[in-house]
PDB file of C-alpha atoms and ligand atoms in Angstrom:
ATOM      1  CA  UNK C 669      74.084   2.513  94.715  1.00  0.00           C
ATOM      2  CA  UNK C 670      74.066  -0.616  92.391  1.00  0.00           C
ATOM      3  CA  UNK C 671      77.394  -2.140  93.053  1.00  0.00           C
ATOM      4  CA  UNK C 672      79.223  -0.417  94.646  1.00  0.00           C
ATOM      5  CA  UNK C 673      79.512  -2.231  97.620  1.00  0.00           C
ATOM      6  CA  UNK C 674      81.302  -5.516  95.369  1.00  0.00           C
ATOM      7  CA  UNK C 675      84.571  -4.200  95.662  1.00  0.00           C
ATOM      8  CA  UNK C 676      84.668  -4.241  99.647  1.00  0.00           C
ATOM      9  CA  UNK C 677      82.687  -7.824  99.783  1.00  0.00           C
ATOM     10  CA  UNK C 678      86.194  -9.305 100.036  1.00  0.00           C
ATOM     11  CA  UNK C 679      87.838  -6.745 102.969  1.00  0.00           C
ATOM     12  CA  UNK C 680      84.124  -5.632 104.602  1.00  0.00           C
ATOM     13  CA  UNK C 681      85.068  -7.777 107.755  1.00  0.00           C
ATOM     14  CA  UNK C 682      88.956  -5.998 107.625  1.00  0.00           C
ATOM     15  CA  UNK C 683      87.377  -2.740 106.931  1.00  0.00           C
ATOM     16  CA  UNK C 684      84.804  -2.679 110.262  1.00  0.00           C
ATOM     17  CA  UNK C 685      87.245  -3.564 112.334  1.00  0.00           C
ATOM     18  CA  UNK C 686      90.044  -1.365 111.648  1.00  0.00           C
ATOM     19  CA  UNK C 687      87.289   1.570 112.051  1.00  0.00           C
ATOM     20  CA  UNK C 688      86.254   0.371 115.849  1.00  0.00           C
ATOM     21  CA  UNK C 689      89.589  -0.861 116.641  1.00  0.00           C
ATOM     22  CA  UNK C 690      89.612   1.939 118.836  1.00  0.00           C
ATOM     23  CA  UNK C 691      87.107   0.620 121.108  1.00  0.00           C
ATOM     24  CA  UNK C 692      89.190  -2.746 121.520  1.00  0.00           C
ATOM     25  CA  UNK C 693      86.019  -4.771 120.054  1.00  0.00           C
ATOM     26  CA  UNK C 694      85.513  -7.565 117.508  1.00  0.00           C
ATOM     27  CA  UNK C 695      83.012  -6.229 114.723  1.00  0.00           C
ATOM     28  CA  UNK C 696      81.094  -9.909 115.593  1.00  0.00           C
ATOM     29  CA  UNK C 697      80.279  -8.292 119.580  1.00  0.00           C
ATOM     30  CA  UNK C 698      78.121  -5.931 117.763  1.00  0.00           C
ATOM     31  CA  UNK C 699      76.548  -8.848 114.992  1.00  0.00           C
ATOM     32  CA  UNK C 700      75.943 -10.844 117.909  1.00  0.00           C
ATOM     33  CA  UNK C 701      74.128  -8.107 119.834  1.00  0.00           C
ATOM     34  CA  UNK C 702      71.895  -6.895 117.317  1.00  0.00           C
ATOM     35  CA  UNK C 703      71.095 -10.393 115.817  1.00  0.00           C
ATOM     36  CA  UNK C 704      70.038 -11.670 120.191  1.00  0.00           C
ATOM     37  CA  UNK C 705      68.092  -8.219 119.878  1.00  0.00           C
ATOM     38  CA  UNK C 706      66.369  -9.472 116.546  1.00  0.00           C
ATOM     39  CA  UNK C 707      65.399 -12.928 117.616  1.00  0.00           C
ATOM     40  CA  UNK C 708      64.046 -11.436 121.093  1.00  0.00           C
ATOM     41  CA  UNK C 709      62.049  -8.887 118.661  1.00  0.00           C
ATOM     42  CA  UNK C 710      60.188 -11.618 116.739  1.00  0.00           C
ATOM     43  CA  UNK C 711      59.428 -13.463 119.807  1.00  0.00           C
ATOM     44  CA  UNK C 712      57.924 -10.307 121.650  1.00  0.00           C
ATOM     45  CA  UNK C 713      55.933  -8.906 118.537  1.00  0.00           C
ATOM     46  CA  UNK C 714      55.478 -11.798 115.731  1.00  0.00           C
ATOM     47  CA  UNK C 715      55.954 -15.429 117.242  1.00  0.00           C
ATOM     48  CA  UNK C 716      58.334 -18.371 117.885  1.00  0.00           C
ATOM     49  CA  UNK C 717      60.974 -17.411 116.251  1.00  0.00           C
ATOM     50  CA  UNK C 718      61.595 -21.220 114.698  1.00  0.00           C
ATOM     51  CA  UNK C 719      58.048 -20.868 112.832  1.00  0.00           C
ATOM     52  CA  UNK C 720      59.179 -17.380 111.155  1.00  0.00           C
ATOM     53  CA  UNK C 721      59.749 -16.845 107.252  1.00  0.00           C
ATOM     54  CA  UNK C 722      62.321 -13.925 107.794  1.00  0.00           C
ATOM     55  CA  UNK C 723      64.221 -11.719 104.847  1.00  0.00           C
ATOM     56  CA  UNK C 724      67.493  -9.773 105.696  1.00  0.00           C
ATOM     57  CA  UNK C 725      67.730  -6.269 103.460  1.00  0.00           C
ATOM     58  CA  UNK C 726      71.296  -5.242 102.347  1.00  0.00           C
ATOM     59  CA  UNK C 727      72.107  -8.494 103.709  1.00  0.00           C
ATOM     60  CA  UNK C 728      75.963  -7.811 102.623  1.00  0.00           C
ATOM     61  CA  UNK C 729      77.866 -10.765 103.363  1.00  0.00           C
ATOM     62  CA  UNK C 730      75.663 -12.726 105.364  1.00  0.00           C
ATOM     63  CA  UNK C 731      77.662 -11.917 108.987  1.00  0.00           C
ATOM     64  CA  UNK C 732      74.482 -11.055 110.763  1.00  0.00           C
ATOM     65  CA  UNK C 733      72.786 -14.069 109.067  1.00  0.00           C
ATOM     66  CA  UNK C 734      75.494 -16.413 110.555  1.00  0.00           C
ATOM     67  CA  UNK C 735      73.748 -15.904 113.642  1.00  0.00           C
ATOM     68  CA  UNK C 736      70.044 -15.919 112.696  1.00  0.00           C
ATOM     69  CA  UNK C 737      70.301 -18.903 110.620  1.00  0.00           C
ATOM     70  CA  UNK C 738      69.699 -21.737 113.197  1.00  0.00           C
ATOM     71  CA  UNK C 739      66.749 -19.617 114.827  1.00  0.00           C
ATOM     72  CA  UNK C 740      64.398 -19.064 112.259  1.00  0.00           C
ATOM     73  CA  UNK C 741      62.581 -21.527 110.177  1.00  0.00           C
ATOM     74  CA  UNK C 742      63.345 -19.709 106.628  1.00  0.00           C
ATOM     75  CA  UNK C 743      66.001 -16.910 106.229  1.00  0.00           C
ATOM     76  CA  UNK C 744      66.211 -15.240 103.026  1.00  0.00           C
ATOM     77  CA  UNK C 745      68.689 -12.565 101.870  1.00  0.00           C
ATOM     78  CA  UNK C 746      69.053  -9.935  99.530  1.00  0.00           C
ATOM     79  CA  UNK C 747      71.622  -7.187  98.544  1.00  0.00           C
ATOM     80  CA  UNK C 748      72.452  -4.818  95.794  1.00  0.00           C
ATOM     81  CA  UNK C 749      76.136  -6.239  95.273  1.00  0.00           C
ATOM     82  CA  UNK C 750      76.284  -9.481  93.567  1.00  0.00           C
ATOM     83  CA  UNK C 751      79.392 -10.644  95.120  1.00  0.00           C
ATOM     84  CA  UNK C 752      78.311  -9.631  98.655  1.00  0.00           C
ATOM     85  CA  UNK C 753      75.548 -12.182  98.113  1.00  0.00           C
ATOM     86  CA  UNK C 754      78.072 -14.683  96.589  1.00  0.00           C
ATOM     87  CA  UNK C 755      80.245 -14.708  99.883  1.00  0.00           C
ATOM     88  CA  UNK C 756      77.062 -14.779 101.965  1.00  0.00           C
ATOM     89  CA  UNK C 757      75.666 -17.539 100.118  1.00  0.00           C
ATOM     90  CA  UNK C 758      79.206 -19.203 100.910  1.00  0.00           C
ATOM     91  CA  UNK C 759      79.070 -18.672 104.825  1.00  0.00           C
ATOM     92  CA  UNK C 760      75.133 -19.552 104.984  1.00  0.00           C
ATOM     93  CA  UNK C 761      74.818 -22.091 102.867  1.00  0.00           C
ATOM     94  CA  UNK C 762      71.367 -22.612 104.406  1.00  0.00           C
ATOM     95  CA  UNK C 763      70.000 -18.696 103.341  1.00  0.00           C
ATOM     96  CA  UNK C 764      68.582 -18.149 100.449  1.00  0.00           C
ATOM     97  CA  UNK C 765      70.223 -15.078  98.664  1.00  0.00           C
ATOM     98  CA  UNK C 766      69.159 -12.988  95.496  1.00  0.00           C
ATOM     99  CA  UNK C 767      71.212 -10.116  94.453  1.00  0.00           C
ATOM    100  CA  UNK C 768      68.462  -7.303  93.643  1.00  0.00           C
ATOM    101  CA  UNK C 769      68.741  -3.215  91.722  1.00  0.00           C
ATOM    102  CA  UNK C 770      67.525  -2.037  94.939  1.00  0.00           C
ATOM    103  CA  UNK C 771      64.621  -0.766  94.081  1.00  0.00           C
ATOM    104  CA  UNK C 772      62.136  -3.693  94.050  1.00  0.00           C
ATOM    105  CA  UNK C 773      62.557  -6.723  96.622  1.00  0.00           C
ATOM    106  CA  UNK C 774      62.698 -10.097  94.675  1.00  0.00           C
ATOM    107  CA  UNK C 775      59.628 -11.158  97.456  1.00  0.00           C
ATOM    108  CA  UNK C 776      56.208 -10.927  97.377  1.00  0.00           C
ATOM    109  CA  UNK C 777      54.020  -8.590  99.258  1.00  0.00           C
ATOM    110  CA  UNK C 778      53.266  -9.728 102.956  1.00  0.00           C
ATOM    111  CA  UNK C 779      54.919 -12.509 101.874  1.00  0.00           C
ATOM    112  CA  UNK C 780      57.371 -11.969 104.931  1.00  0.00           C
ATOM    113  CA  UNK C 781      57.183 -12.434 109.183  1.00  0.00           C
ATOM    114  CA  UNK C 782      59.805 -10.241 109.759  1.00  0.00           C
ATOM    115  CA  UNK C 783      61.645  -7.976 107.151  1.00  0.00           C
ATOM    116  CA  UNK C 784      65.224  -6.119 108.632  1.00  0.00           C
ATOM    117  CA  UNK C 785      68.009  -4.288 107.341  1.00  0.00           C
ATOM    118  CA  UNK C 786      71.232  -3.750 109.683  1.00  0.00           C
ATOM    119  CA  UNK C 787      72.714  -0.531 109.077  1.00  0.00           C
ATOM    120  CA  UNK C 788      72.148  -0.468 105.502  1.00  0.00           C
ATOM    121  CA  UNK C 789      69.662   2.466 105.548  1.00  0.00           C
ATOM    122  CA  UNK C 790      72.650   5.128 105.598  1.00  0.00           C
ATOM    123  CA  UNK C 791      74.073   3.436 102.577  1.00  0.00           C
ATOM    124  CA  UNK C 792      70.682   4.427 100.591  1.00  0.00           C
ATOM    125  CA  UNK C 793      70.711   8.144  99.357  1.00  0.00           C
ATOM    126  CA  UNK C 794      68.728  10.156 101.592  1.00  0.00           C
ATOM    127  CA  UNK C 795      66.174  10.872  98.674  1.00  0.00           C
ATOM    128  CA  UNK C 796      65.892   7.333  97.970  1.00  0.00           C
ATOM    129  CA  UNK C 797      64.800   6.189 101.816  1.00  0.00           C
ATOM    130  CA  UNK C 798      60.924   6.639 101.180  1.00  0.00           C
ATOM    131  CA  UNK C 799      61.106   3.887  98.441  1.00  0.00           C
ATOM    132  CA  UNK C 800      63.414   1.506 100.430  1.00  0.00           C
ATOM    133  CA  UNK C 801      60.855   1.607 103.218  1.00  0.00           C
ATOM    134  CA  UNK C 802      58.022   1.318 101.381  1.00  0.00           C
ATOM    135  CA  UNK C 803      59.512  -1.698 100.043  1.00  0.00           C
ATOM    136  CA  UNK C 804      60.277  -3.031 103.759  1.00  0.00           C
ATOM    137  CA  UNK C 805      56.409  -2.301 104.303  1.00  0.00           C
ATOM    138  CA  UNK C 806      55.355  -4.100 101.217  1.00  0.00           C
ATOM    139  CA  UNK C 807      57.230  -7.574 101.679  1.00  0.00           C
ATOM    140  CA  UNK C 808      56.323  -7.835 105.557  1.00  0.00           C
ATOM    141  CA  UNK C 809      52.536  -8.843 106.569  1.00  0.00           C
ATOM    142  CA  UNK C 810      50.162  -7.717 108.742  1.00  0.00           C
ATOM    143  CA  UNK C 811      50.988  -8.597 112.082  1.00  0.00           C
ATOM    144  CA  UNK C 812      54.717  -8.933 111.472  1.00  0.00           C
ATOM    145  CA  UNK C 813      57.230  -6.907 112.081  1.00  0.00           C
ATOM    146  CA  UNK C 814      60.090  -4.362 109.947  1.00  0.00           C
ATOM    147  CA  UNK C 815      63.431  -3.699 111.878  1.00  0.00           C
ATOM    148  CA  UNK C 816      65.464  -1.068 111.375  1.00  0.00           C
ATOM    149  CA  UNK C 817      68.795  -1.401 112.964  1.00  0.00           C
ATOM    150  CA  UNK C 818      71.193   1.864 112.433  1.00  0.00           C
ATOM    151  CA  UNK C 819      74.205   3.473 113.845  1.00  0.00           C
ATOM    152  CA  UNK C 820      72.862   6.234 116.390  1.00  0.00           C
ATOM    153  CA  UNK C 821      74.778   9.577 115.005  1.00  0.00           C
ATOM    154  CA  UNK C 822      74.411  10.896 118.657  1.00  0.00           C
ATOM    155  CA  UNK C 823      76.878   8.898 120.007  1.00  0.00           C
ATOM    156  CA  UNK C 824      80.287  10.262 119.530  1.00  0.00           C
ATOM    157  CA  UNK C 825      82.273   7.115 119.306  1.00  0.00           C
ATOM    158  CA  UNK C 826      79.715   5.756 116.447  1.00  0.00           C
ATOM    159  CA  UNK C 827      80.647   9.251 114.946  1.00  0.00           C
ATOM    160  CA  UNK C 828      84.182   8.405 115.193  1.00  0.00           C
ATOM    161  CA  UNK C 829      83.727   4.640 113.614  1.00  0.00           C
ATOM    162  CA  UNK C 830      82.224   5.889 110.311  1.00  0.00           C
ATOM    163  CA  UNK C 831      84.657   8.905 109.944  1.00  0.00           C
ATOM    164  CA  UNK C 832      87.329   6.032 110.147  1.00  0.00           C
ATOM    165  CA  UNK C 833      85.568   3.182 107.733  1.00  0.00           C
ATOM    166  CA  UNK C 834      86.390   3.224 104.433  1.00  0.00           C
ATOM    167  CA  UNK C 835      82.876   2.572 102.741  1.00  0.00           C
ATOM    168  CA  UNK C 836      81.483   4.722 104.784  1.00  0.00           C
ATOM    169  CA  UNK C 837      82.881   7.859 103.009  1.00  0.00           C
ATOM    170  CA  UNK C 838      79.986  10.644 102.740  1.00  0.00           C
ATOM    171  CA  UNK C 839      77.245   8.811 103.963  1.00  0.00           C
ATOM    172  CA  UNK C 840      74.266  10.424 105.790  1.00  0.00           C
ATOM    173  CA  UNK C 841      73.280   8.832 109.094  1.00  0.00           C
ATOM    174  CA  UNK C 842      69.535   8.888 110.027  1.00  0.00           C
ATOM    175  CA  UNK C 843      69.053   9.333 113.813  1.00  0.00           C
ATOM    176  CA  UNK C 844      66.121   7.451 115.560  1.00  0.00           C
ATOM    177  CA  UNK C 845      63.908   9.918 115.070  1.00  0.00           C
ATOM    178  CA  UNK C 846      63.871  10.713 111.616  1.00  0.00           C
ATOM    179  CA  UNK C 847      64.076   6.744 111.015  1.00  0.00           C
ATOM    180  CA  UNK C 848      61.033   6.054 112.861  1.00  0.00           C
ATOM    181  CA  UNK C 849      59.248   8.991 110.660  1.00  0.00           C
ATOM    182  CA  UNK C 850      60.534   7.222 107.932  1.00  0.00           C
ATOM    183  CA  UNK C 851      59.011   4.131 108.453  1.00  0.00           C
ATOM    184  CA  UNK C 852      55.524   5.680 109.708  1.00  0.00           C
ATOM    185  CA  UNK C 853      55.410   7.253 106.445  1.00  0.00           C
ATOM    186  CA  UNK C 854      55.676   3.664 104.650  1.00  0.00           C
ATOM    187  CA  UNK C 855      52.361   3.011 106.238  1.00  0.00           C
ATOM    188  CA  UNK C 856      53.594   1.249 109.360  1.00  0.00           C
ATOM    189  CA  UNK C 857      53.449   1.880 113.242  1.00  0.00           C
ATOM    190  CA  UNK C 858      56.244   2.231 115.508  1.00  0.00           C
ATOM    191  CA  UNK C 859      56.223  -0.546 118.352  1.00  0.00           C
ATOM    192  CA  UNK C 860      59.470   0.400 119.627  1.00  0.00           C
ATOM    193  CA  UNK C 861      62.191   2.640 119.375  1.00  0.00           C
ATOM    194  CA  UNK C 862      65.255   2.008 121.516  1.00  0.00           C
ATOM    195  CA  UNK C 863      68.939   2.924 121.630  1.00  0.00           C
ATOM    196  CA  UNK C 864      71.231  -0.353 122.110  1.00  0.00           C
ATOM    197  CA  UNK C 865      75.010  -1.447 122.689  1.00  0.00           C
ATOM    198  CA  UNK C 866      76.160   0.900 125.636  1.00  0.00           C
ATOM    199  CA  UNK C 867      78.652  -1.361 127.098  1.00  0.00           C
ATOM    200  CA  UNK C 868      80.663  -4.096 125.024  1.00  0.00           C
ATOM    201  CA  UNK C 869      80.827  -6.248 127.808  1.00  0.00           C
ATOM    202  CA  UNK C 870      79.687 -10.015 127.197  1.00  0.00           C
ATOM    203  CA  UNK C 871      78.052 -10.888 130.604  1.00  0.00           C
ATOM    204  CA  UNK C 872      74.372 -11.380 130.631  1.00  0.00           C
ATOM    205  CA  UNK C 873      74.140  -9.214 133.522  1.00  0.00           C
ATOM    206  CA  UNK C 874      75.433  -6.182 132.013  1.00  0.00           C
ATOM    207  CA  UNK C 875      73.378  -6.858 128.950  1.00  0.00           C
ATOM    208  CA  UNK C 876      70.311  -7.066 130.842  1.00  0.00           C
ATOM    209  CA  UNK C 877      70.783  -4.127 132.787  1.00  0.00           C
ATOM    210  CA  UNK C 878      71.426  -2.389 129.514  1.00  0.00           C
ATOM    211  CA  UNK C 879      67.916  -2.859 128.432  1.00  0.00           C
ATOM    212  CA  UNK C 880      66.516  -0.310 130.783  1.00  0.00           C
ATOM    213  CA  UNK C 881      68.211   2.449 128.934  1.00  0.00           C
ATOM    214  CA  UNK C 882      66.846   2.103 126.010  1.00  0.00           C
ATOM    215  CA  UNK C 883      65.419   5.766 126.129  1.00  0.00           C
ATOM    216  CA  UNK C 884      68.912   7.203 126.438  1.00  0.00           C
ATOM    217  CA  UNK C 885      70.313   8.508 123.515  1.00  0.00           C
ATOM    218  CA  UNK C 886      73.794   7.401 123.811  1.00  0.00           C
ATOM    219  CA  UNK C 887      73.951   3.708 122.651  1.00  0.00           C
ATOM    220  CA  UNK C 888      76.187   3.107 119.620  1.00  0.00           C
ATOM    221  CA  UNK C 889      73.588   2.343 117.662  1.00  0.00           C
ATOM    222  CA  UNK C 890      69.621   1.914 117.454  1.00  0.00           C
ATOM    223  CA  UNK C 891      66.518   0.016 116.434  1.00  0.00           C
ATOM    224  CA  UNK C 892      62.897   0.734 115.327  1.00  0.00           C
ATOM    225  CA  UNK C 893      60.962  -2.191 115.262  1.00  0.00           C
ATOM    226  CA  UNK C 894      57.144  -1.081 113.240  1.00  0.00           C
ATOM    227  CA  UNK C 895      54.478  -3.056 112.314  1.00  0.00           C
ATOM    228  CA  UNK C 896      52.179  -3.053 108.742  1.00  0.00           C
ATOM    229  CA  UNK C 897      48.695  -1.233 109.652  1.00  0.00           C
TER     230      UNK C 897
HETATM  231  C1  LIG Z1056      77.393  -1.693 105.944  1.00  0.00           C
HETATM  232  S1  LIG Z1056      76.796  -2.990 104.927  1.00  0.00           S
HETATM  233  C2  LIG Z1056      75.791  -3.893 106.088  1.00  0.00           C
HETATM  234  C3  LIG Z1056      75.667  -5.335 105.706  1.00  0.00           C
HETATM  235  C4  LIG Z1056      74.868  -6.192 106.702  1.00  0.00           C
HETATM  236  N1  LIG Z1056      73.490  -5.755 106.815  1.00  0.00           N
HETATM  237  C5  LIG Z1056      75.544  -6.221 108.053  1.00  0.00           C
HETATM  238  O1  LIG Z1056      74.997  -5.631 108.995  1.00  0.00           O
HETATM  239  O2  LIG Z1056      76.611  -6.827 108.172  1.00  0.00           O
HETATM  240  C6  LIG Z1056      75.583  -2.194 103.900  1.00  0.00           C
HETATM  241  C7  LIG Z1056      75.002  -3.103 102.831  1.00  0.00           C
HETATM  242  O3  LIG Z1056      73.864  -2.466 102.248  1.00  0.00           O
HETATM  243  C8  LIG Z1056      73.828  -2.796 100.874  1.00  0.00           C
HETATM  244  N2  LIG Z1056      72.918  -1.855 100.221  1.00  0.00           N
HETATM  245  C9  LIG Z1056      73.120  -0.562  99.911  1.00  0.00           C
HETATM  246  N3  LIG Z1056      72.012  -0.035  99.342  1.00  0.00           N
HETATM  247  C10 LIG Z1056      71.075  -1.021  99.308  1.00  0.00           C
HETATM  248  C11 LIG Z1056      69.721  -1.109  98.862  1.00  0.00           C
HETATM  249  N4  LIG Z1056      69.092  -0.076  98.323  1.00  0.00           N
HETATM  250  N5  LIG Z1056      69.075  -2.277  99.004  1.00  0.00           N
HETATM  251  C12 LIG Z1056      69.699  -3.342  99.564  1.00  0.00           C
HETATM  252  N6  LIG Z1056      70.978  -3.336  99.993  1.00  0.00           N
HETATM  253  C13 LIG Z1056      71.652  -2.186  99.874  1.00  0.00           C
HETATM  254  C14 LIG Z1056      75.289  -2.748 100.470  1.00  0.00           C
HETATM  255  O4  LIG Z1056      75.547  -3.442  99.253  1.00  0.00           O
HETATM  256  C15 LIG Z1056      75.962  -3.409 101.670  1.00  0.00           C
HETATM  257  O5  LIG Z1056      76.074  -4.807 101.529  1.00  0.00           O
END
């Protein structure tokens, strides 16, 4: 993978959006979403949120962080392209960054809260997955929480979005199942497994309806949230 990803750092934003045009959504509804989703995680599973040390994986550059920022207490970032961290370190001036080979986290073991890659796992070759979890599982302690947001390959309109993204070109999506297998097999438990974003709609009321289908397999995309044993 190395990086590869450095030559998109520039248009990622341009790129994402052009792919979901269709859908008549700004890339930063579905940022937003998942980062709300995040901070509500940590609360439910780890602890207040503003006493969390917290590391984004494949952090790219930095749009999710550009939410999380101001909630956490320490946000740390890392990602196989140099200038991906570069740009993130630009917008977040507040994150610590490290580009990393992808193999082994610059981060201690259990030295983490909460450890969380956003749809990076479908970047990683399919025979590489085991290692990138274990390494998930290493850097987060016991008691806190790995999150593993991804684009749900049962919905046909997330389908549709990667077919039409430029860096997104052969890549093998991992459906919730197989994810949460994934991370079991790193030595953690599943504490939840849900299916998110089935409406693009901002109002807290939709939102909060949404929550109850969590079970249906039709969100655009999906989390597991797993804890170290
Ligand atoms: C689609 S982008 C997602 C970026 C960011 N997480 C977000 O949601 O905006 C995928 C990112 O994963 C990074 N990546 C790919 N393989 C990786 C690995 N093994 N470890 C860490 N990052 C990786 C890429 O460089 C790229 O920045």
């Amino acid at each position: 993978v190395s990086d590869s990803f450095d030559r998109y750092a520039d248009s990622y934003v341009d790129d994402v959006q052009r792919s979901i045009a269709f859908a008549r959504t700004e890339h930063d509804y579905f940022t937003r979403r998942k980062a709300g989703t995040l901070v509500e995680l940590a609360a439910r599973h780890v602890g207040a949120p503003g006493s969390l040390r917290v590391l984004d994986v494949g952090c790219g550059i930095g749009a999710t962080d550009r939410h999380l920022a101001a909630a956490f207490a320490q946000l740390y970032g890392v990602d196989v392209s140099g200038e991906a961290v570069e740009r993130a370190l630009q917008l977040n001036p507040s994150v610590r960054y490290d580009a990393y080979d992808g193999k082994r986290i610059p981060h201690g073991d259990a030295s983490m809260d909460l450890a969380f890659a956003t749809c990076v796992l479908h970047h990683v070759e399919p025979g590489s997955r085991p290692g990138f979890a274990a390494e998930l599982a290493r850097v987060a302690r016991p008691g806190g929480l790995v999150v593993v947001f991804e684009h749900n390959p049962l919905n046909p309109l997330t389908r549709r979005a990667v077919r039409g993204c430029e860096f997104d070109r052969g890549v093998v999506l991992s459906g919730r199942r197989t994810t949460r297998r994934l991370l079991e097999g790193a030595g953690l438990t599943a504490v939840e497994a849900r299916y998110i974003i089935f409406t693009t709609s901002t109002r807290e009321r939709v939102i909060g309806a949404e929550r109850r289908l969590g079970r249906v397999p039709l969100g655009a995309q999906y989390y597991v949230a797993a804890t170290p044993r």
